[in-house]
């Protein structure tokens, strides 16, 4: 163990964050301001998510961190180690074993359960920010439920590209009231936002926490004649052959060669362990280096 | 040092408050679900769950209002020593504590259109807490949930204020259930 308080943050900070989390659950989709602390990592590395995880974590938790689906990127590994060191919690890469999952920009392929908590790292929590830079104005727009500008933006997508070109951070309407940014998850993940697990979104630099209680009604904005579509690359995974998981495109040489593979490394690995092999994959070997 | 207000707090605050918060959060996220919340041993008439909620969530930043016969010296001393929270009038309170009969909802903060989170959380000690009675629907509930609410009309009116409104916690012994403003009751 270390000399840190359990889960790094001091108790007064945790109480402040916990009060914000409760209000965010009571008003789904509304961004609750909180006094974000300076964390021992730079903004943009998940300081909001880390503070939320620290405030909800208990000793018995099994903690998982994914970065765009992957358990083994620098960001995911260092946040996992951070809580191993400061909270002495067990960590895992297996989605089904985890009780708290901190995520950057993906929802795991494996459906989550009521016993799990999903914590999102959020860069820009305000869905209207790129349309209206003033916080005073966007706050007023949320208060008045004035979301016309967002529909204009989606309409302009259609008039310029023939379809809604927004592929990630696709805006949603929560319980018929607040328009919310689901963080930069691919729109492929939007239909999963209504789920049995508690979802909490933490934005450290922007000092906002918002949440979706289980089974909250979440609707991706669209038009009758241009309905929302959860899209993905039209390929099977090169490693495990999955046709229904979200794929990353990987450049494999300097002559334009490419392959597609699951962005969710745990999902892909579990499939390969069961013997599924994609077109560019090789059978998984025990003790392979 | 034989003063009861010095006793009854958490013995291991980081661990016990984390455990307590998970129960409180589950209750607020899933309205009508009854969760265990323990750790504090507050003076009468406070329930264990109500006392635990206060020392988990309240501090010098949060005004607490004690309604009716909860506004007694033993409770005031305990809250002041354990949390440092100022005891305030109902209109300024972030947390309001009492029995259903003692709490006057009309004076409490319901938030503003721009900051609906600036609203009171009402902790109601109930004689019994069970998953039957009024029907609850809304976020956090898959189909319907049931809870023995002490009233119906007050909560129906509160829900019509959404996104403004009060959030309720019902405590009984070492158990808690919650009713946020987003829940529709019938």
mmCIF file of N, CA, C and O in Angstrom, chain A residues 137-184:
data_model
loop_
_atom_site.group_PDB
_atom_site.id
_atom_site.type_symbol
_atom_site.label_atom_id
_atom_site.label_comp_id
_atom_site.label_asym_id
_atom_site.label_seq_id
_atom_site.Cartn_x
_atom_site.Cartn_y
_atom_site.Cartn_z
ATOM 1 N N UNK A 137 -24.646 31.496 -23.355
ATOM 2 C CA UNK A 137 -25.689 31.215 -24.355
ATOM 3 C C UNK A 137 -26.108 29.758 -24.344
ATOM 4 O O UNK A 137 -27.298 29.439 -24.384
ATOM 5 N N UNK A 138 -25.152 28.824 -24.299
ATOM 6 C CA UNK A 138 -25.534 27.401 -24.341
ATOM 7 C C UNK A 138 -26.332 27.027 -23.099
ATOM 8 O O UNK A 138 -27.270 26.230 -23.168
ATOM 9 N N UNK A 139 -25.974 27.621 -21.948
ATOM 10 C CA UNK A 139 -26.735 27.326 -20.721
ATOM 11 C C UNK A 139 -28.181 27.794 -20.883
ATOM 12 O O UNK A 139 -29.128 27.107 -20.496
ATOM 13 N N UNK A 140 -28.345 28.964 -21.505
ATOM 14 C CA UNK A 140 -29.684 29.488 -21.756
ATOM 15 C C UNK A 140 -30.438 28.587 -22.731
ATOM 16 O O UNK A 140 -31.619 28.322 -22.576
ATOM 17 N N UNK A 141 -29.717 28.093 -23.745
ATOM 18 C CA UNK A 141 -30.368 27.225 -24.736
ATOM 19 C C UNK A 141 -30.869 25.931 -24.087
ATOM 20 O O UNK A 141 -31.969 25.462 -24.377
ATOM 21 N N UNK A 142 -30.062 25.360 -23.177
ATOM 22 C CA UNK A 142 -30.530 24.160 -22.456
ATOM 23 C C UNK A 142 -31.730 24.492 -21.575
ATOM 24 O O UNK A 142 -32.681 23.719 -21.496
ATOM 25 N N UNK A 143 -31.678 25.659 -20.910
ATOM 26 C CA UNK A 143 -32.775 26.046 -20.018
ATOM 27 C C UNK A 143 -34.077 26.196 -20.800
ATOM 28 O O UNK A 143 -35.145 25.807 -20.330
ATOM 29 N N UNK A 144 -33.973 26.754 -22.014
ATOM 30 C CA UNK A 144 -35.168 27.006 -22.827
ATOM 31 C C UNK A 144 -35.494 25.822 -23.737
ATOM 32 O O UNK A 144 -36.426 25.884 -24.529
ATOM 33 N N UNK A 145 -34.703 24.774 -23.652
ATOM 34 C CA UNK A 145 -34.886 23.598 -24.513
ATOM 35 C C UNK A 145 -34.832 24.016 -25.980
ATOM 36 O O UNK A 145 -35.612 23.558 -26.808
ATOM 37 N N UNK A 146 -33.907 24.922 -26.283
ATOM 38 C CA UNK A 146 -33.804 25.500 -27.617
ATOM 39 C C UNK A 146 -32.702 24.771 -28.388
ATOM 40 O O UNK A 146 -31.537 25.150 -28.350
ATOM 41 N N UNK A 147 -33.087 23.685 -29.058
ATOM 42 C CA UNK A 147 -32.101 22.843 -29.724
ATOM 43 C C UNK A 147 -32.187 22.928 -31.247
ATOM 44 O O UNK A 147 -31.690 22.062 -31.954
ATOM 45 N N UNK A 148 -32.847 23.999 -31.747
ATOM 46 C CA UNK A 148 -32.992 24.158 -33.192
ATOM 47 C C UNK A 148 -31.655 24.153 -33.918
ATOM 48 O O UNK A 148 -31.513 23.561 -34.985
ATOM 49 N N UNK A 149 -30.659 24.787 -33.289
ATOM 50 C CA UNK A 149 -29.347 24.906 -33.910
ATOM 51 C C UNK A 149 -28.738 23.531 -34.214
ATOM 52 O O UNK A 149 -28.070 23.343 -35.233
ATOM 53 N N UNK A 150 -28.975 22.581 -33.311
ATOM 54 C CA UNK A 150 -28.421 21.239 -33.513
ATOM 55 C C UNK A 150 -29.065 20.571 -34.729
ATOM 56 O O UNK A 150 -28.394 19.908 -35.516
ATOM 57 N N UNK A 151 -30.373 20.775 -34.866
ATOM 58 C CA UNK A 151 -31.043 20.209 -36.036
ATOM 59 C C UNK A 151 -30.573 20.874 -37.327
ATOM 60 O O UNK A 151 -30.446 20.223 -38.360
ATOM 61 N N UNK A 152 -30.304 22.188 -37.263
ATOM 62 C CA UNK A 152 -29.766 22.883 -38.432
ATOM 63 C C UNK A 152 -28.421 22.283 -38.823
ATOM 64 O O UNK A 152 -28.125 22.051 -39.990
ATOM 65 N N UNK A 153 -27.607 21.989 -37.806
ATOM 66 C CA UNK A 153 -26.288 21.407 -38.080
ATOM 67 C C UNK A 153 -26.434 20.054 -38.795
ATOM 68 O O UNK A 153 -25.746 19.782 -39.790
ATOM 69 N N UNK A 154 -27.346 19.210 -38.291
ATOM 70 C CA UNK A 154 -27.547 17.901 -38.921
ATOM 71 C C UNK A 154 -28.112 18.081 -40.334
ATOM 72 O O UNK A 154 -27.758 17.354 -41.260
ATOM 73 N N UNK A 155 -28.995 19.081 -40.501
ATOM 74 C CA UNK A 155 -29.562 19.353 -41.817
ATOM 75 C C UNK A 155 -28.459 19.795 -42.786
ATOM 76 O O UNK A 155 -28.427 19.376 -43.951
ATOM 77 N N UNK A 156 -27.546 20.631 -42.301
ATOM 78 C CA UNK A 156 -26.455 21.093 -43.170
ATOM 79 C C UNK A 156 -25.541 19.947 -43.571
ATOM 80 O O UNK A 156 -25.001 19.925 -44.673
ATOM 81 N N UNK A 157 -25.371 18.983 -42.667
ATOM 82 C CA UNK A 157 -24.666 17.746 -42.997
ATOM 83 C C UNK A 157 -25.296 17.095 -44.230
ATOM 84 O O UNK A 157 -24.616 16.724 -45.179
ATOM 85 N N UNK A 158 -26.628 16.989 -44.185
ATOM 86 C CA UNK A 158 -27.345 16.321 -45.273
ATOM 87 C C UNK A 158 -27.221 17.116 -46.565
ATOM 88 O O UNK A 158 -26.934 16.563 -47.637
ATOM 89 N N UNK A 159 -27.370 18.452 -46.470
ATOM 90 C CA UNK A 159 -27.320 19.245 -47.703
ATOM 91 C C UNK A 159 -25.912 19.251 -48.302
ATOM 92 O O UNK A 159 -25.747 19.318 -49.511
ATOM 93 N N UNK A 160 -24.876 19.124 -47.473
ATOM 94 C CA UNK A 160 -23.508 19.130 -47.992
ATOM 95 C C UNK A 160 -23.035 17.745 -48.408
ATOM 96 O O UNK A 160 -22.311 17.598 -49.393
ATOM 97 N N UNK A 161 -23.419 16.713 -47.675
ATOM 98 C CA UNK A 161 -22.860 15.372 -47.912
ATOM 99 C C UNK A 161 -23.902 14.346 -48.360
ATOM 100 O O UNK A 161 -23.551 13.209 -48.650
ATOM 101 N N UNK A 162 -25.158 14.716 -48.350
ATOM 102 C CA UNK A 162 -26.196 13.770 -48.738
ATOM 103 C C UNK A 162 -26.612 12.832 -47.624
ATOM 104 O O UNK A 162 -27.491 11.998 -47.799
ATOM 105 N N UNK A 163 -25.959 12.938 -46.489
ATOM 106 C CA UNK A 163 -26.309 12.106 -45.332
ATOM 107 C C UNK A 163 -25.809 12.821 -44.083
ATOM 108 O O UNK A 163 -25.027 13.764 -44.182
ATOM 109 N N UNK A 164 -26.254 12.384 -42.914
ATOM 110 C CA UNK A 164 -25.737 12.970 -41.674
ATOM 111 C C UNK A 164 -24.309 12.467 -41.489
ATOM 112 O O UNK A 164 -24.080 11.279 -41.276
ATOM 113 N N UNK A 165 -23.339 13.387 -41.649
ATOM 114 C CA UNK A 165 -21.940 12.971 -41.692
ATOM 115 C C UNK A 165 -21.328 12.807 -40.303
ATOM 116 O O UNK A 165 -20.219 12.313 -40.178
ATOM 117 N N UNK A 166 -22.038 13.217 -39.272
ATOM 118 C CA UNK A 166 -21.507 13.073 -37.915
ATOM 119 C C UNK A 166 -21.339 11.592 -37.591
ATOM 120 O O UNK A 166 -22.308 10.840 -37.615
ATOM 121 N N UNK A 167 -20.097 11.175 -37.332
ATOM 122 C CA UNK A 167 -19.835 9.747 -37.148
ATOM 123 C C UNK A 167 -19.554 9.389 -35.695
ATOM 124 O O UNK A 167 -19.653 8.235 -35.309
ATOM 125 N N UNK A 168 -19.174 10.376 -34.894
ATOM 126 C CA UNK A 168 -18.906 10.122 -33.475
ATOM 127 C C UNK A 168 -19.406 11.313 -32.679
ATOM 128 O O UNK A 168 -19.727 12.363 -33.245
ATOM 129 N N UNK A 169 -19.499 11.169 -31.355
ATOM 130 C CA UNK A 169 -20.076 12.212 -30.491
ATOM 131 C C UNK A 169 -21.418 12.648 -31.073
ATOM 132 O O UNK A 169 -21.757 13.826 -31.096
ATOM 133 N N UNK A 170 -22.183 11.667 -31.513
ATOM 134 C CA UNK A 170 -23.461 11.935 -32.173
ATOM 135 C C UNK A 170 -24.502 12.337 -31.118
ATOM 136 O O UNK A 170 -24.744 11.591 -30.178
ATOM 137 N N UNK A 171 -25.115 13.535 -31.259
ATOM 138 C CA UNK A 171 -25.956 14.043 -30.172
ATOM 139 C C UNK A 171 -27.210 13.194 -29.923
ATOM 140 O O UNK A 171 -27.802 12.664 -30.860
ATOM 141 N N UNK A 172 -27.577 13.102 -28.657
ATOM 142 C CA UNK A 172 -28.768 12.347 -28.277
ATOM 143 C C UNK A 172 -29.688 13.226 -27.433
ATOM 144 O O UNK A 172 -29.240 14.180 -26.793
ATOM 145 N N UNK A 173 -30.975 12.867 -27.441
ATOM 146 C CA UNK A 173 -31.944 13.528 -26.567
ATOM 147 C C UNK A 173 -32.300 12.555 -25.452
ATOM 148 O O UNK A 173 -32.644 11.403 -25.713
ATOM 149 N N UNK A 174 -32.195 13.027 -24.200
ATOM 150 C CA UNK A 174 -32.369 12.163 -23.040
ATOM 151 C C UNK A 174 -33.739 12.406 -22.411
ATOM 152 O O UNK A 174 -34.054 13.534 -22.019
ATOM 153 N N UNK A 175 -34.541 11.360 -22.334
ATOM 154 C CA UNK A 175 -35.866 11.431 -21.703
ATOM 155 C C UNK A 175 -36.696 12.604 -22.238
ATOM 156 O O UNK A 175 -37.413 13.259 -21.492
ATOM 157 N N UNK A 176 -36.534 12.894 -23.523
ATOM 158 C CA UNK A 176 -37.343 13.947 -24.140
ATOM 159 C C UNK A 176 -37.030 15.345 -23.651
ATOM 160 O O UNK A 176 -37.796 16.276 -23.895
ATOM 161 N N UNK A 177 -35.877 15.540 -22.963
ATOM 162 C CA UNK A 177 -35.586 16.864 -22.430
ATOM 163 C C UNK A 177 -34.206 17.384 -22.856
ATOM 164 O O UNK A 177 -34.123 18.233 -23.736
ATOM 165 N N UNK A 178 -33.144 16.899 -22.251
ATOM 166 C CA UNK A 178 -31.823 17.480 -22.521
ATOM 167 C C UNK A 178 -31.150 16.826 -23.722
ATOM 168 O O UNK A 178 -31.159 15.597 -23.858
ATOM 169 N N UNK A 179 -30.554 17.649 -24.586
ATOM 170 C CA UNK A 179 -29.681 17.127 -25.624
ATOM 171 C C UNK A 179 -28.286 16.976 -25.011
ATOM 172 O O UNK A 179 -27.796 17.880 -24.333
ATOM 173 N N UNK A 180 -27.701 15.799 -25.220
ATOM 174 C CA UNK A 180 -26.481 15.413 -24.526
ATOM 175 C C UNK A 180 -25.439 14.907 -25.517
ATOM 176 O O UNK A 180 -25.777 14.295 -26.528
ATOM 177 N N UNK A 181 -24.179 15.185 -25.210
ATOM 178 C CA UNK A 181 -23.075 14.631 -25.988
ATOM 179 C C UNK A 181 -22.667 13.300 -25.344
ATOM 180 O O UNK A 181 -22.252 13.295 -24.180
ATOM 181 N N UNK A 182 -22.797 12.197 -26.053
ATOM 182 C CA UNK A 182 -22.465 10.911 -25.418
ATOM 183 C C UNK A 182 -20.962 10.674 -25.336
ATOM 184 O O UNK A 182 -20.557 9.522 -25.143
ATOM 185 N N UNK A 183 -20.154 11.731 -25.451
ATOM 186 C CA UNK A 183 -18.690 11.673 -25.548
ATOM 187 C C UNK A 183 -18.353 11.102 -26.925
ATOM 188 O O UNK A 183 -19.238 10.578 -27.610
ATOM 189 N N UNK A 184 -17.093 11.189 -27.346
ATOM 190 C CA UNK A 184 -16.805 10.805 -28.747
ATOM 191 C C UNK A 184 -16.854 9.306 -29.014
ATOM 192 O O UNK A 184 -15.947 8.735 -29.612
#
